[in-house]
Coordinates of C-alpha atoms in Angstrom, one line a residue:
Chain X
T15 CA -25.7 -12.4 -100.5
Q16 CA -26.7 -9.3 -98.4
L17 CA -30.6 -9.9 -98.2
L18 CA -31.4 -7.0 -96.0
E19 CA -29.9 -3.5 -97.2
Q20 CA -29.1 -0.5 -95.1
S21 CA -28.8 2.9 -95.7
P22 CA -27.8 5.3 -95.9
Q23 CA -24.2 3.1 -94.6
F24 CA -22.4 6.5 -92.7
L25 CA -24.1 9.9 -91.9
S26 CA -22.5 12.8 -89.2
I27 CA -24.8 15.1 -88.1
Q28 CA -25.3 17.5 -85.0
E29 CA -26.8 17.1 -82.2
G30 CA -30.6 17.9 -82.1
E31 CA -31.2 17.4 -85.5
N32 CA -33.6 14.3 -86.6
L33 CA -32.2 11.5 -89.2
T34 CA -33.7 7.9 -90.3
V35 CA -31.8 5.4 -91.2
Y36 CA -33.6 2.7 -93.7
C37 CA -33.4 -1.6 -94.6
N38 CA -34.9 -3.1 -97.6
S39 CA -35.3 -6.3 -98.2
S40 CA -37.2 -8.6 -101.3
S41 CA -37.7 -10.7 -98.9
V42 CA -40.5 -10.9 -96.8
F43 CA -39.6 -10.7 -93.0
S44 CA -42.2 -12.6 -90.0
S45 CA -40.3 -10.6 -87.7
L46 CA -37.5 -7.9 -88.4
Q47 CA -35.3 -6.6 -85.6
W48 CA -33.3 -3.2 -84.5
Y49 CA -30.0 -3.2 -82.4
R50 CA -26.9 -1.4 -81.6
Q51 CA -24.0 -1.4 -81.5
E52 CA -21.1 0.6 -79.4
P53 CA -17.3 0.3 -79.6
G54 CA -16.0 -2.4 -78.3
E55 CA -19.3 -4.4 -77.0
G56 CA -22.4 -6.6 -78.7
P57 CA -24.9 -5.7 -80.0
V58 CA -27.5 -4.7 -77.7
L59 CA -31.9 -5.2 -78.9
L60 CA -33.6 -2.1 -79.5
V61 CA -36.8 -3.4 -80.4
T62 CA -38.9 -5.8 -82.7
V63 CA -41.2 -5.3 -85.0
V64 CA -43.4 -8.4 -86.4
T65 CA -46.5 -7.3 -88.3
G66 CA -46.4 -5.4 -91.5
G67 CA -47.4 -1.5 -90.5
E68 CA -46.6 -1.5 -86.6
V69 CA -45.0 1.3 -85.4
K70 CA -43.3 1.0 -82.7
K71 CA -42.2 4.1 -79.7
L72 CA -39.1 3.8 -77.6
K73 CA -38.1 7.6 -76.7
R74 CA -37.0 9.4 -79.7
L75 CA -36.6 6.8 -81.2
T76 CA -39.6 5.6 -84.1
F77 CA -39.7 2.4 -85.5
Q78 CA -41.6 1.2 -88.5
F79 CA -42.7 -2.3 -89.7
G80 CA -43.6 -1.3 -93.9
D81 CA -47.0 -2.9 -94.4
A82 CA -45.5 -5.3 -96.9
R83 CA -42.9 -6.9 -94.3
K84 CA -40.5 -6.5 -96.8
D85 CA -38.7 -2.4 -95.1
S86 CA -38.2 -0.9 -92.0
S87 CA -36.9 2.2 -90.8
L88 CA -35.6 3.6 -87.7
H89 CA -36.3 7.6 -87.2
I90 CA -34.2 9.0 -83.9
T91 CA -35.2 12.4 -83.3
A92 CA -33.6 15.4 -81.9
A93 CA -30.2 13.5 -81.8
Q94 CA -27.7 13.3 -78.4
P95 CA -24.2 12.1 -78.5
G96 CA -25.6 9.2 -76.2
D97 CA -26.6 8.0 -79.9
T98 CA -23.5 7.5 -81.6
G99 CA -23.1 3.7 -82.9
L100 CA -23.4 0.6 -85.2
Y101 CA -27.1 0.9 -85.8
L102 CA -27.9 -2.3 -87.2
C103 CA -31.4 -4.5 -89.1
A104 CA -32.2 -8.3 -87.8
G105 CA -34.1 -9.9 -90.1
S106 CA -35.7 -14.3 -89.1
F107 CA -37.8 -16.0 -92.4
T108 CA -40.9 -18.0 -91.1
G109 CA -39.3 -21.5 -92.6
N110 CA -35.8 -20.7 -91.8
N111 CA -35.3 -22.2 -88.6
R112 CA -35.2 -19.0 -87.1
K113 CA -31.9 -17.6 -88.6
L114 CA -31.1 -14.6 -88.8
I115 CA -30.3 -12.3 -91.9
W116 CA -28.3 -9.4 -90.7
G117 CA -27.6 -6.1 -92.1
L118 CA -24.6 -4.2 -92.6
G119 CA -25.3 -1.0 -90.8
T120 CA -25.8 2.4 -90.8
S121 CA -22.9 3.8 -88.6
L122 CA -24.3 7.7 -86.9
A123 CA -22.6 10.2 -85.4
V124 CA -24.2 12.6 -83.4
N125 CA -21.6 15.0 -83.5
P126 CA -22.0 17.9 -79.8
Chain C
D29 CA -22.9 -5.6 -69.1
S30 CA -25.5 -8.7 -70.7
G31 CA -24.1 -10.6 -68.3
V32 CA -22.4 -12.3 -71.2
T33 CA -18.9 -13.3 -71.2
Q34 CA -16.3 -14.2 -73.6
T35 CA -12.6 -14.6 -73.6
P36 CA -10.0 -13.4 -74.2
K37 CA -11.2 -10.8 -75.7
H38 CA -8.1 -10.8 -78.1
L39 CA -6.2 -13.3 -79.8
I40 CA -3.1 -12.2 -82.0
T41 CA -2.5 -15.9 -83.9
A42 CA -0.3 -16.9 -87.3
T43 CA -1.1 -17.9 -89.7
G44 CA -1.6 -22.1 -89.8
Q45 CA -2.3 -22.0 -86.1
R46 CA -5.0 -22.3 -84.1
V47 CA -7.2 -20.7 -81.3
T48 CA -10.0 -21.8 -79.4
L49 CA -12.7 -18.8 -78.2
R50 CA -15.3 -19.6 -75.2
C51 CA -18.2 -18.3 -73.6
S52 CA -20.5 -18.4 -70.9
P53 CA -24.2 -17.6 -72.1
R54 CA -26.5 -16.0 -69.1
S55 CA -27.6 -17.5 -66.1
G56 CA -30.4 -19.9 -66.8
D57 CA -30.3 -19.5 -71.1
L58 CA -30.3 -22.3 -72.5
S59 CA -30.0 -21.3 -76.5
V60 CA -25.8 -19.6 -77.2
Y61 CA -25.2 -17.9 -81.1
W62 CA -21.8 -17.8 -82.6
Y63 CA -21.2 -14.6 -84.8
Q64 CA -18.3 -13.0 -87.1
Q65 CA -18.3 -9.8 -87.9
S66 CA -16.0 -8.5 -90.6
L67 CA -16.3 -5.0 -92.0
D68 CA -16.9 -5.6 -95.2
Q69 CA -19.5 -9.6 -95.0
G70 CA -20.5 -7.4 -91.4
L71 CA -22.9 -10.2 -88.7
Q72 CA -23.0 -13.2 -89.5
F73 CA -24.6 -16.2 -88.6
L74 CA -22.3 -19.0 -87.8
I75 CA -24.2 -21.6 -85.4
Q76 CA -26.5 -21.8 -82.6
Y77 CA -26.4 -24.6 -80.1
Y78 CA -29.1 -25.2 -77.7
N79 CA -29.0 -27.2 -74.6
G80 CA -26.3 -28.8 -76.1
E81 CA -27.1 -29.8 -79.2
E82 CA -26.6 -27.7 -82.8
R83 CA -29.5 -26.2 -83.1
A84 CA -29.1 -24.6 -86.8
K85 CA -26.1 -23.5 -88.7
G86 CA -25.3 -21.1 -90.5
N87 CA -21.8 -19.2 -93.0
I88 CA -19.3 -21.6 -91.2
L89 CA -16.4 -22.5 -92.4
E90 CA -15.1 -26.1 -92.8
R91 CA -11.9 -24.9 -90.3
F92 CA -14.8 -23.8 -87.5
S93 CA -16.2 -25.4 -85.4
A94 CA -17.3 -26.1 -82.4
Q95 CA -19.5 -27.9 -79.4
Q96 CA -21.1 -26.4 -75.9
F97 CA -20.7 -28.9 -72.6
P98 CA -23.0 -29.4 -70.0
D99 CA -22.8 -26.7 -68.4
L100 CA -23.5 -24.7 -70.9
H101 CA -20.6 -23.3 -71.7
S102 CA -19.5 -23.3 -75.1
E103 CA -16.3 -23.0 -77.5
L104 CA -15.6 -22.2 -80.6
N105 CA -12.6 -23.6 -82.3
L106 CA -10.7 -22.5 -85.2
S107 CA -8.6 -24.4 -86.8
S108 CA -5.6 -24.0 -90.3
L109 CA -6.0 -19.8 -90.2
E110 CA -5.8 -17.9 -92.6
L111 CA -5.4 -13.6 -92.5
G112 CA -9.0 -13.8 -94.1
D113 CA -10.4 -14.9 -91.4
S114 CA -9.3 -11.9 -88.8
A115 CA -12.3 -10.7 -86.7
L116 CA -14.5 -9.9 -84.4
Y117 CA -15.9 -13.1 -83.1
F118 CA -19.5 -12.6 -80.7
C119 CA -21.5 -14.6 -78.6
A120 CA -25.0 -15.0 -77.6
S121 CA -27.5 -16.2 -76.3
S122 CA -31.1 -17.0 -74.7
V123 CA -34.1 -18.6 -73.1
A124 CA -35.2 -20.9 -76.1
V125 CA -34.8 -22.0 -78.7
G126 CA -36.1 -18.9 -80.8
G127 CA -38.3 -16.3 -82.2
L128 CA -40.0 -14.0 -81.8
T129 CA -40.2 -13.1 -78.6
D130 CA -36.9 -15.2 -77.9
T131 CA -33.8 -12.4 -77.5
Q132 CA -30.3 -12.4 -77.5
Y133 CA -28.1 -10.8 -75.7
F134 CA -24.3 -10.7 -76.4
G135 CA -21.6 -10.8 -75.1
P136 CA -19.1 -8.7 -75.4
G137 CA -16.6 -10.4 -78.4
T138 CA -12.9 -11.8 -78.9
R139 CA -11.2 -9.7 -81.9
L140 CA -9.0 -12.0 -83.3
T141 CA -5.8 -11.1 -84.8
V142 CA -4.1 -13.3 -88.0
L143 CA -1.1 -12.4 -89.1

């Protein structure tokens, strides 16, 4: 059972465009993480959000955790070809022995 | 470079065979995690070890086993291999037992192809 739904599954945009990808669940998370994975490599942690309503910025990336801690979004401003990759969200539940539940990811291609 | 190393990078084998994947965590990290990534299932948590002891178990099949040695490196053993076991296998490591601030660092993965 996939507890984390990510959308869209695929996204192809031109350099300079803005985009938002989503991570949704019916469960409440104690924390949620966003990772980026490039071909042939392992995922790399971008951010961890913990508090409902929290917003974190990392240069051109803005991460938001929903008030109810059931959803999150990642917004990229003025996308660049270097942003190309698979964006994964992963959430942990309180009392779930800290195991991370992973979404299937959004595959982003930014064309020059 | 995350500091986590995995060998081999690629592995091609036949159904029914047994293979061993190896992982060396970052210096100082006590936890090792194993994940399987396939196109249809995404990234699936298999098992976690902390300082040599099994800490958490995920969707690991009975045909699969793992261990963490005193020098903290870990091995994932896959036996009676099936075509569906073809996937990328990642190892990750973290300093502590896991938690909100315990970042996992992933290795480059081992691509297993079962023919």
